[in-house]
Coordinates of C-alpha atoms in Angstrom, one line a residue:
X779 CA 3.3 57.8 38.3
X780 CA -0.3 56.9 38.7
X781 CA -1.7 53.0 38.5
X782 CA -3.7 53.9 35.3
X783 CA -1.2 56.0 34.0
X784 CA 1.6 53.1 34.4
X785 CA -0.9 50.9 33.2
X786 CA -1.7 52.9 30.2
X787 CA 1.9 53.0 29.8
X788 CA 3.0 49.2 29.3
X789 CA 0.1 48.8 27.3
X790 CA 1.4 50.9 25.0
X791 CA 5.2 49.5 25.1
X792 CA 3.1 46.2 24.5
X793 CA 1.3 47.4 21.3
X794 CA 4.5 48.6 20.3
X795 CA 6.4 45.5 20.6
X796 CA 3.2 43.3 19.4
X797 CA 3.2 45.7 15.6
X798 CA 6.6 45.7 15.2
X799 CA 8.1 42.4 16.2
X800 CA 9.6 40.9 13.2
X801 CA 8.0 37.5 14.5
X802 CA 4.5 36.8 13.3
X803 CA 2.2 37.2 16.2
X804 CA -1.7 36.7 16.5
X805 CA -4.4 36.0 18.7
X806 CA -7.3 33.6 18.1
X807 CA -10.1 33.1 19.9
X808 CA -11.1 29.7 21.0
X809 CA -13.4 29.2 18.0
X810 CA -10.0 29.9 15.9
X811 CA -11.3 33.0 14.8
X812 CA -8.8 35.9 14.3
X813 CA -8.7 38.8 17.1
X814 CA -5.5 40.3 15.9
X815 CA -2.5 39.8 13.9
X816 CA 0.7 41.8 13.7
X817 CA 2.0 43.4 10.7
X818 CA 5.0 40.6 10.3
X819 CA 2.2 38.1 10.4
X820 CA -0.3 39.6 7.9
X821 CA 2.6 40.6 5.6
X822 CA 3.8 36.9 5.8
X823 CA 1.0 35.2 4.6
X824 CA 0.1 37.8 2.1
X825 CA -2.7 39.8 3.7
X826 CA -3.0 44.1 5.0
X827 CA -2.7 44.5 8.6
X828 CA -6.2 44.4 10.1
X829 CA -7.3 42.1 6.6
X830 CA -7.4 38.8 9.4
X831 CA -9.4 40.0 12.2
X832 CA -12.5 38.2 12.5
X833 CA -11.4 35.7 10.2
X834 CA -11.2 32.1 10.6
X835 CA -8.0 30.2 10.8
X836 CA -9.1 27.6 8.4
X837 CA -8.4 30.0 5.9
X838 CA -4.4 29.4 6.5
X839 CA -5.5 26.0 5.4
X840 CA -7.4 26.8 2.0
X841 CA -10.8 26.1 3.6
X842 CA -13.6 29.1 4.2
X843 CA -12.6 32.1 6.4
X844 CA -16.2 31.7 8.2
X845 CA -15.6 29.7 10.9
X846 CA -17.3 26.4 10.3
X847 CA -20.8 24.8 12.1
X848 CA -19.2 22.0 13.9
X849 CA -17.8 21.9 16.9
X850 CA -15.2 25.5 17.1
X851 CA -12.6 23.8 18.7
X852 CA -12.0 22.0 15.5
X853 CA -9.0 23.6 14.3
X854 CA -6.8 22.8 18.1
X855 CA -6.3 19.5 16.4
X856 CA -4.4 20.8 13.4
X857 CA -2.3 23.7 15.9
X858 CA -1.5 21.6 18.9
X859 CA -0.8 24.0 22.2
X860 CA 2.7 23.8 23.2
X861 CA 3.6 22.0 20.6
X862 CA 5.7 23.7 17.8
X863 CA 5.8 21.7 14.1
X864 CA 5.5 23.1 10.9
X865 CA 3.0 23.6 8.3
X866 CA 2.2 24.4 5.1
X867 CA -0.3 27.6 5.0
X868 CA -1.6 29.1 1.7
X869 CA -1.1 32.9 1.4
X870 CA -3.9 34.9 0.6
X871 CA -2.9 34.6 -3.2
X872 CA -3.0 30.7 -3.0
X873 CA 0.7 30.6 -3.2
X874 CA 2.8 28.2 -0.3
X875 CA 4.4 29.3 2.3
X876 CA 6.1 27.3 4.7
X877 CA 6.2 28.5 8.7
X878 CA 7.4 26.9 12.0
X879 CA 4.1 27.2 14.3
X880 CA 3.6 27.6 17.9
X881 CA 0.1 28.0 19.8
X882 CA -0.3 28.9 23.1
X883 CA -3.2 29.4 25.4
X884 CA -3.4 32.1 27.5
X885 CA -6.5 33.1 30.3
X886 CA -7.8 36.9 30.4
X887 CA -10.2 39.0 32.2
X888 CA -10.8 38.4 36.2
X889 CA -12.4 35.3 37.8
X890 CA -16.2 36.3 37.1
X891 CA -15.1 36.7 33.0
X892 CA -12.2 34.7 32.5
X893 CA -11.8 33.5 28.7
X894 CA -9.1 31.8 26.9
X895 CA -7.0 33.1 23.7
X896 CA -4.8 32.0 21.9
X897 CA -1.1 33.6 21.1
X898 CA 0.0 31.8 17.6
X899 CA 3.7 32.9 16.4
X900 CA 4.8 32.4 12.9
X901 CA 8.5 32.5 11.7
X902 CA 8.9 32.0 7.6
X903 CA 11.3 29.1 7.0
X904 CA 10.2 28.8 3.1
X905 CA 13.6 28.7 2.3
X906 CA 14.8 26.7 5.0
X907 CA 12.6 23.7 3.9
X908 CA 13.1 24.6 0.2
X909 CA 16.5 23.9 0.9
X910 CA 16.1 20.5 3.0
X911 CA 13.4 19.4 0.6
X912 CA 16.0 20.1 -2.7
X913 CA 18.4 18.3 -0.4
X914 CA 16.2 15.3 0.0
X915 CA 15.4 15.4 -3.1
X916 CA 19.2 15.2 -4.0
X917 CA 20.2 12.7 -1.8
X918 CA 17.1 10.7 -3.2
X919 CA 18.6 10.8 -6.7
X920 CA 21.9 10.0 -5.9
X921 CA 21.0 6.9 -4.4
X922 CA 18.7 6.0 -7.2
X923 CA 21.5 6.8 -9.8
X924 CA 23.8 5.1 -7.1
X925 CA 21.6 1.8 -7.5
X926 CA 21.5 2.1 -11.1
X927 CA 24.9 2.7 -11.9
X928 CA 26.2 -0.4 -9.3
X929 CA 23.5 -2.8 -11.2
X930 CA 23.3 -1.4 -14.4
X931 CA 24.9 -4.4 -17.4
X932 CA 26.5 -1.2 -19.0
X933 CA 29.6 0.3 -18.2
X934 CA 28.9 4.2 -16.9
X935 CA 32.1 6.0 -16.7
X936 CA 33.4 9.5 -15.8
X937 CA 36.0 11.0 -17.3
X938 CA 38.5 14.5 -17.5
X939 CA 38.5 16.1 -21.0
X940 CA 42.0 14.6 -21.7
X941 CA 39.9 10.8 -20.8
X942 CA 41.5 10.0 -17.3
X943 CA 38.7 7.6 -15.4
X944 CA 37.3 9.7 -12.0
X945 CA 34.6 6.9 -12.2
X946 CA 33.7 3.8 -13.7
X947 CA 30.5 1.3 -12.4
X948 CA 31.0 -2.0 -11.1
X949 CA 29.5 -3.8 -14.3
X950 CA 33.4 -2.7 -15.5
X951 CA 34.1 -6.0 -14.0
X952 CA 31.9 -8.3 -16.0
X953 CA 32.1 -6.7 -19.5
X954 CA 36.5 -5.9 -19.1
X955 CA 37.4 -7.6 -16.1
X956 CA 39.6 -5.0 -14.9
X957 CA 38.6 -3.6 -11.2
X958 CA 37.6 -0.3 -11.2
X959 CA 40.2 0.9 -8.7
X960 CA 42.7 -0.7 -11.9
X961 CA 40.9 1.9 -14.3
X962 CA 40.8 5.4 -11.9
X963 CA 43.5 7.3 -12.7
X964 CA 43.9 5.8 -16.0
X965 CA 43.6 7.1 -19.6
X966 CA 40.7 5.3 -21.3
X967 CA 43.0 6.3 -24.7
X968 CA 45.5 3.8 -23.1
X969 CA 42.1 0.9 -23.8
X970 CA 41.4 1.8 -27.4
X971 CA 42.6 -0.3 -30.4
X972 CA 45.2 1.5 -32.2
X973 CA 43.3 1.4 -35.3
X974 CA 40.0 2.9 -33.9
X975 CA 41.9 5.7 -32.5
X976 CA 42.0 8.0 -35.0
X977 CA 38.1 7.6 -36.0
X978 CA 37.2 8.4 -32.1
X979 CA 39.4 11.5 -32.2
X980 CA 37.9 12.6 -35.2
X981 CA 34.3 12.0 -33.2
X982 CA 35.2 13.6 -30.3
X983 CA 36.8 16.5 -32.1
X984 CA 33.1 17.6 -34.2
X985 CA 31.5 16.9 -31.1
X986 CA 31.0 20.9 -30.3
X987 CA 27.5 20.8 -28.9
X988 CA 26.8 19.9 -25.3
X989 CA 24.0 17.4 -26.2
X990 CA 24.8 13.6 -26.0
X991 CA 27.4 12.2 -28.8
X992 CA 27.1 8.6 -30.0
X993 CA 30.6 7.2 -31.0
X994 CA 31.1 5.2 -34.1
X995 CA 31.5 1.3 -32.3
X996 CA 35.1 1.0 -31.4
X997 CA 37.2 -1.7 -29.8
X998 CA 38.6 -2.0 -26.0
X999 CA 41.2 -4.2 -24.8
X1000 CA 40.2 -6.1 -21.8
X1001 CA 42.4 -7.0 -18.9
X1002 CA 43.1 -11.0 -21.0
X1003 CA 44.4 -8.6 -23.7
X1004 CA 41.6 -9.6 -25.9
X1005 CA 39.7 -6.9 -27.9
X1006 CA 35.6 -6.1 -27.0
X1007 CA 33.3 -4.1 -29.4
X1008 CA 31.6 -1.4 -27.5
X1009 CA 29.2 1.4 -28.0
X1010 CA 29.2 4.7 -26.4
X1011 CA 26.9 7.4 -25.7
X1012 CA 28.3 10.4 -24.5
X1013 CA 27.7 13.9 -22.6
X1014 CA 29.3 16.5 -21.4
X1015 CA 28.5 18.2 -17.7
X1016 CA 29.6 21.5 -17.5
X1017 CA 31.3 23.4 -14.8
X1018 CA 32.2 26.7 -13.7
X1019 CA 35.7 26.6 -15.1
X1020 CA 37.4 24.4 -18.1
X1021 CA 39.3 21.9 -16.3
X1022 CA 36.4 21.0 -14.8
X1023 CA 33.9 20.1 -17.6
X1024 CA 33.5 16.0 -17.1
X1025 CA 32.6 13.3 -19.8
X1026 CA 29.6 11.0 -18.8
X1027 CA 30.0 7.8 -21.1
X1028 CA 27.5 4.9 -21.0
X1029 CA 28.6 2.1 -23.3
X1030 CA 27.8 -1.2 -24.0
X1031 CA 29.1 -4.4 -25.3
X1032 CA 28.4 -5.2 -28.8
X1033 CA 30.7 -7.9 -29.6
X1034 CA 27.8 -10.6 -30.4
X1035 CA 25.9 -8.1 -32.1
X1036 CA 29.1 -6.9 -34.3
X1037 CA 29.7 -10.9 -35.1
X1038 CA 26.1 -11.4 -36.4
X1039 CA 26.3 -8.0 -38.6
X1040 CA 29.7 -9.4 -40.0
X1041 CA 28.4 -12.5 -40.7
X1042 CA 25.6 -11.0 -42.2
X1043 CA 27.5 -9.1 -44.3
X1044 CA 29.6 -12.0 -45.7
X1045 CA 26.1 -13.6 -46.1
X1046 CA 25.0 -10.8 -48.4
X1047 CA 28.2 -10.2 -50.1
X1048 CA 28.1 -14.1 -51.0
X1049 CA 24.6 -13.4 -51.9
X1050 CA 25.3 -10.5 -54.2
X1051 CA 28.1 -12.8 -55.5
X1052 CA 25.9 -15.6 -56.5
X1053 CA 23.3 -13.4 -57.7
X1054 CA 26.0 -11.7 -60.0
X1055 CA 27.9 -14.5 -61.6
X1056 CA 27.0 -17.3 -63.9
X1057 CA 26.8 -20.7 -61.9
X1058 CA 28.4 -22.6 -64.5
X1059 CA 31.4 -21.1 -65.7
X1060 CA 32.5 -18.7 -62.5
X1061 CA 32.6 -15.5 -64.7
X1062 CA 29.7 -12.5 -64.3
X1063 CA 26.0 -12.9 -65.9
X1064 CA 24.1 -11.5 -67.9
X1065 CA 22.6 -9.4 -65.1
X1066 CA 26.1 -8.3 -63.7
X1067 CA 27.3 -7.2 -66.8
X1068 CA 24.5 -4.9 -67.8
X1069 CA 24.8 -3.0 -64.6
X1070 CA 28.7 -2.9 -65.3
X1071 CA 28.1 -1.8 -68.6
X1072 CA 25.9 1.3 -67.9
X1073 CA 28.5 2.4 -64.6
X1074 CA 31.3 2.4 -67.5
X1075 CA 29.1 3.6 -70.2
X1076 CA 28.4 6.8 -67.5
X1077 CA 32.2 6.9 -66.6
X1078 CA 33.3 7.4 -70.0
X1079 CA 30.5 10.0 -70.7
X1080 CA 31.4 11.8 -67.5
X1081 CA 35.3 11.7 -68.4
X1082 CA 35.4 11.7 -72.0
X1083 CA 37.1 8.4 -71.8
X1084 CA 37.4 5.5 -74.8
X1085 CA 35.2 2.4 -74.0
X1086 CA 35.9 -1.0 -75.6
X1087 CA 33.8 -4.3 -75.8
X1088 CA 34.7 -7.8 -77.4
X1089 CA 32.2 -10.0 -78.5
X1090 CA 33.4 -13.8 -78.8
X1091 CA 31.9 -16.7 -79.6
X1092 CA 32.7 -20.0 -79.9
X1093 CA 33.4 -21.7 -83.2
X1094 CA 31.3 -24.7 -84.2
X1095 CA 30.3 -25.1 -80.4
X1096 CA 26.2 -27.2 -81.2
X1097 CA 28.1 -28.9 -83.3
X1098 CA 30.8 -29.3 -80.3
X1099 CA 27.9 -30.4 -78.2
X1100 CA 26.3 -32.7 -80.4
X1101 CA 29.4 -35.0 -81.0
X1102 CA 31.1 -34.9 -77.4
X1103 CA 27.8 -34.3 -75.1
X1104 CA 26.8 -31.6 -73.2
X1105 CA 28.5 -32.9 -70.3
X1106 CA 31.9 -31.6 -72.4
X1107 CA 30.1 -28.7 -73.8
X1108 CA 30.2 -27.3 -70.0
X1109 CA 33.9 -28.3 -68.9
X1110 CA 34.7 -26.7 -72.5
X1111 CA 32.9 -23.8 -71.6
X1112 CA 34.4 -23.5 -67.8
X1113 CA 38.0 -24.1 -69.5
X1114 CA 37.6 -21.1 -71.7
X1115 CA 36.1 -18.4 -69.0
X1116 CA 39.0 -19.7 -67.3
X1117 CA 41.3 -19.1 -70.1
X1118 CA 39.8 -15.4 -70.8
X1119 CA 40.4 -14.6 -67.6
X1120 CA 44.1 -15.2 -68.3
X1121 CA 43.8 -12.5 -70.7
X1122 CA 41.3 -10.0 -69.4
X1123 CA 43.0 -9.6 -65.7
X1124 CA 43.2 -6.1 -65.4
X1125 CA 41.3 -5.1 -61.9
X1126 CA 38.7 -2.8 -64.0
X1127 CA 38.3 -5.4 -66.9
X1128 CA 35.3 -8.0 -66.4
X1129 CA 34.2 -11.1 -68.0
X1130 CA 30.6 -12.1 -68.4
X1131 CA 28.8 -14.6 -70.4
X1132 CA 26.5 -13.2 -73.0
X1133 CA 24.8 -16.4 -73.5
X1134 CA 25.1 -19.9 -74.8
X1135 CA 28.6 -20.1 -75.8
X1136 CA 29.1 -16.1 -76.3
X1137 CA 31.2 -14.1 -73.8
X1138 CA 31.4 -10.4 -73.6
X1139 CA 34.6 -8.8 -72.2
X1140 CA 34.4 -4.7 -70.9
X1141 CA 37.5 -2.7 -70.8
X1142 CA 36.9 0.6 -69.4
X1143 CA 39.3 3.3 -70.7
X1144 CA 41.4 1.5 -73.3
X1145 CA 41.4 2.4 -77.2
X1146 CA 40.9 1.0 -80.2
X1147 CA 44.6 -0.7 -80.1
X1148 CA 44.2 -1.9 -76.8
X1149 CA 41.3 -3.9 -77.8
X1150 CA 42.6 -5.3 -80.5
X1151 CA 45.9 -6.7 -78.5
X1152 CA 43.3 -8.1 -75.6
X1153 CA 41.2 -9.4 -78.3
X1154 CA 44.0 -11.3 -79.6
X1155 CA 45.5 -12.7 -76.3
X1156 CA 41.5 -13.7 -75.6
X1157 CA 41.8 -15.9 -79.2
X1158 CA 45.4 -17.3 -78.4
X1159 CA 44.3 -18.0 -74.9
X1160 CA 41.7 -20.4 -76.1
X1161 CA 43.6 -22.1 -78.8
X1162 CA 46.2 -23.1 -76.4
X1163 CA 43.7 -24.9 -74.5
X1164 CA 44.1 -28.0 -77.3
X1165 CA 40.6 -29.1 -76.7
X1166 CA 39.7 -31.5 -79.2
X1167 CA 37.0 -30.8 -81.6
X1168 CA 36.5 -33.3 -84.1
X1169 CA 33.4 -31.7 -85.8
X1170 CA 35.1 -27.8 -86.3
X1171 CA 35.4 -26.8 -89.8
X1172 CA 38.5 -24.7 -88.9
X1173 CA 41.1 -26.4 -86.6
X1174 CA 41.4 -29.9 -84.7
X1175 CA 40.7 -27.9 -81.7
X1176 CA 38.5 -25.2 -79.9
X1177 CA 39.0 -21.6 -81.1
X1178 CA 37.0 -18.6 -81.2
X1179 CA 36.2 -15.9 -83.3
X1180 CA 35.9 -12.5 -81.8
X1181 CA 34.6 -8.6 -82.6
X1182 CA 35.8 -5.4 -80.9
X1183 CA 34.4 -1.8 -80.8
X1184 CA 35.6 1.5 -79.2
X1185 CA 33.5 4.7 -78.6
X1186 CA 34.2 7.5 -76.6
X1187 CA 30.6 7.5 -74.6
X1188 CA 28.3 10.8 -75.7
X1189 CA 25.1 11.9 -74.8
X1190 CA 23.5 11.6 -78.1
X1191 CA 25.1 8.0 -78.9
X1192 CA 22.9 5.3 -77.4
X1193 CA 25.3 3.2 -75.0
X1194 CA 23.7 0.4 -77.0
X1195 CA 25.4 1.2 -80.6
X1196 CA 28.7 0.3 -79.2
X1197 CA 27.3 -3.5 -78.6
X1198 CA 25.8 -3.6 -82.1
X1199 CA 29.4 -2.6 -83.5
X1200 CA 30.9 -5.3 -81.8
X1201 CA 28.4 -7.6 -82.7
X1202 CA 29.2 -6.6 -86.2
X1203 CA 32.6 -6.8 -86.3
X1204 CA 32.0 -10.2 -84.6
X1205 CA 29.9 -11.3 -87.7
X1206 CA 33.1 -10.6 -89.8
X1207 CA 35.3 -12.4 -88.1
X1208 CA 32.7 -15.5 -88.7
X1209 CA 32.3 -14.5 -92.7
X1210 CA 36.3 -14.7 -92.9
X1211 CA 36.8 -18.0 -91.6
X1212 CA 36.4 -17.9 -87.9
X1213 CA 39.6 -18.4 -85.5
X1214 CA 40.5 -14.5 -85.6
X1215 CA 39.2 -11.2 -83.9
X1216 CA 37.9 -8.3 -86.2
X1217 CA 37.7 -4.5 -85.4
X1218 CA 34.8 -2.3 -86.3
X1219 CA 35.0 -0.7 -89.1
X1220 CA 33.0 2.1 -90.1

């Protein structure tokens, strides 16, 4: 075989290997301008074979594929010769693409034209540093949620779907005092107050959605035996199979907070209590009873059942107050709320002073016959109190006259026309001689 034909030969086994090497392979001129590029290299940065050539290499870097004013060696400092590294080169389309780079300069021609070029290969490791980047990443988060969890004041836990612990935080210690190795292993059902079992099952048992569930507060027993209020938030992380699936539970002590809302609460009930009963004699108000009055009135209207109200007053009492004092006309008045309530004591029944020295008594769902027997405990009741009463017309002592109604509530009766029948009724007791109780008559 000839010299030229040998030579034609091996440059064509070099072409050959140069197109179709799977490595991306490309010459650059010393100005970094492109002389050729193989099909693996135009193809991995998005371009046609032949689309480089006589473009600059600042184009790889999102700059302009002319090659720039200043001095054209420039771009050596970005590829280093001999030195491999990897870069970040925009593809033709602007996308990323991330490559392991080596550059290395070679010398052609003969003595009297001797240039320099340089061979750049390019091997795709997107996924590669995708990969150790999301791995990063990862091991970035876990030692941020790491930090969090160890300093966090809450108590993060991990549990199985039947509750056993796989993990509980450090703050476990300060809020429980239980270690957390105590806790792994362990079913935090074993922790619950017996009482608040039942309204946590009942939680976790609607809680069908993978979203974050808050429990209703509950109570823990710590290791002293001693009972905290927490508060829970709750998630479930799913995996590929059912026994897998996890419970993440944040919760936090509530204990203070759940001692200021009960205390608050007494404070309000006490409140509602004052605001509800009459300061001096201990029985409802005026205020209380006409709220009572209309939640009966609607009761009886709703069920169709009787509704009965006494009216009593008592006898002679200015006259009471102007012989003895009004310093006796209240401890007379204290003594018979006191003695009503003798009578009146069923739980719906209530007691509530009209005004002055007139009481009103409501007995939801009891007849006309009923009344009448409560209205005449009520008069007996205060008789046998034997308070003295030296100005009454009637008796030597305190008494009462008193006036009962019943009405089965209706929509077109006016929940105030069973009061005036009792007041009437009332008015005959008075006209007959006081010291007695008087049904409505029609």
């Amino acid at each position: 075989m000839s010299d030229a034909r040998a030579l034609s030969y091996d440059q064509q086994l070099n072409h050959l290997a140069f197109e179709r090497a799977a490595l991306g392979l490309a010459f650059l001129s010393a100005a970094g301008v492109f002389l050729t590029a193989n099909a693996s290299f135009s193809r991995m940065l998005g371009y046609e074979p032949g689309e480089l050539t006589g473009v600059h290499i600042g184009v790889l870097d999102g700059a302009s594929p002319v090659a720039p004013s200043s001095c054209v060696q420039d771009w050596l400092v970005a590829y280093t010769p001999g030195v491999p590294s990897e870069k970040r080169l925009t593809e033709r389309d602007g996308n990323v693409v991330w490559v392991e780079v080596s550059l290395a300069r070679h010398k052609i021609g003969d003595e009297s034209a001797e240039t320099s070029v340089y061979m750049m290969q390019l091997q795709d490791i997107t996924e590669r540093k995708r990969a150790q980047l999301a791995e990063a990443s990862l091991r970035t988060s876990e030692q941020m949620y790491r930090v969090i969890t160890d300093h966090c004041t809450d108590i993060i836990s991990m549990h199985s779907l039947d509750g056993i612990y796989r993990y509980v935080s450090p703050s476990v210690r300060s809020l429980l005092g239980y270690e957390q190795s105590e806790l792994i292993g362990t079913s935090v059902y074993d922790y619950f107050h017996p009482h608040d079992l039942d309204l946590i099952n009942s939680a976790v048992d609607e809680f069908a959605s993978p979203e974050a569930l808050k429990l209703p507060p509950y109570r823990m027993r710590n290791k002293f035996g001693d009972y905290v209020w927490l508060e829970t938030h709750l998630r479930v992380i799913d995996a590929a199979d059912e026994q897998g699936r996890e419970f993440v539970c944040v919760s936090r002590d509530i204990t203070d907070r759940r001692k200021i809302e009960n205390q608050l609460r007494k404070t309000n009930e006490l409140l509602q209590k004052i605001s509800s009963i009459d300061s001096l004699t201990g029985v409802a108000n005026r205020r209380s009873f006409d709220e009572n009055y209309a939640k009966e009135w609607r009761h009886g209207l709703r069920f169709s059942t009787p509704l009965s109200v006494i009216l009593l007053d008592i006898d002679y009492f200015k006259k009471f107050n102007d012989n003895c004092g009004h310093q006796e006309g209240d401890i007379c008045l204290k003594q018979v709320a006191e003695a009503l309530k003798r009578a009146a004591k069923r739980p719906g029944d209530l007691i509530a002073r009209y005004g002055g020295e007139e009481f009103v008594i409501v007995l939801p769902i009891t007849d006309a016959q009923g009344a009448a027997y409560v209205a005449e405990q009520l008069r007996q009741e205060v008789e046998r109190l034997h308070i003295p009463h030296p100005s009454s017309d009637v008796s030597a002592f305190v008494t009462a006259s008193l006036g009962h109604a019943t009405m089965i509530p209706a929509r077109d009766l006016s929940p105030r026309e069973l009061l005036v029948r009792a007041d009437q009724a009332l008015y005959t007791a008075k006209q007959e001689g006081r010291n007695r109780s008087r049904a409505f008559l029609a």
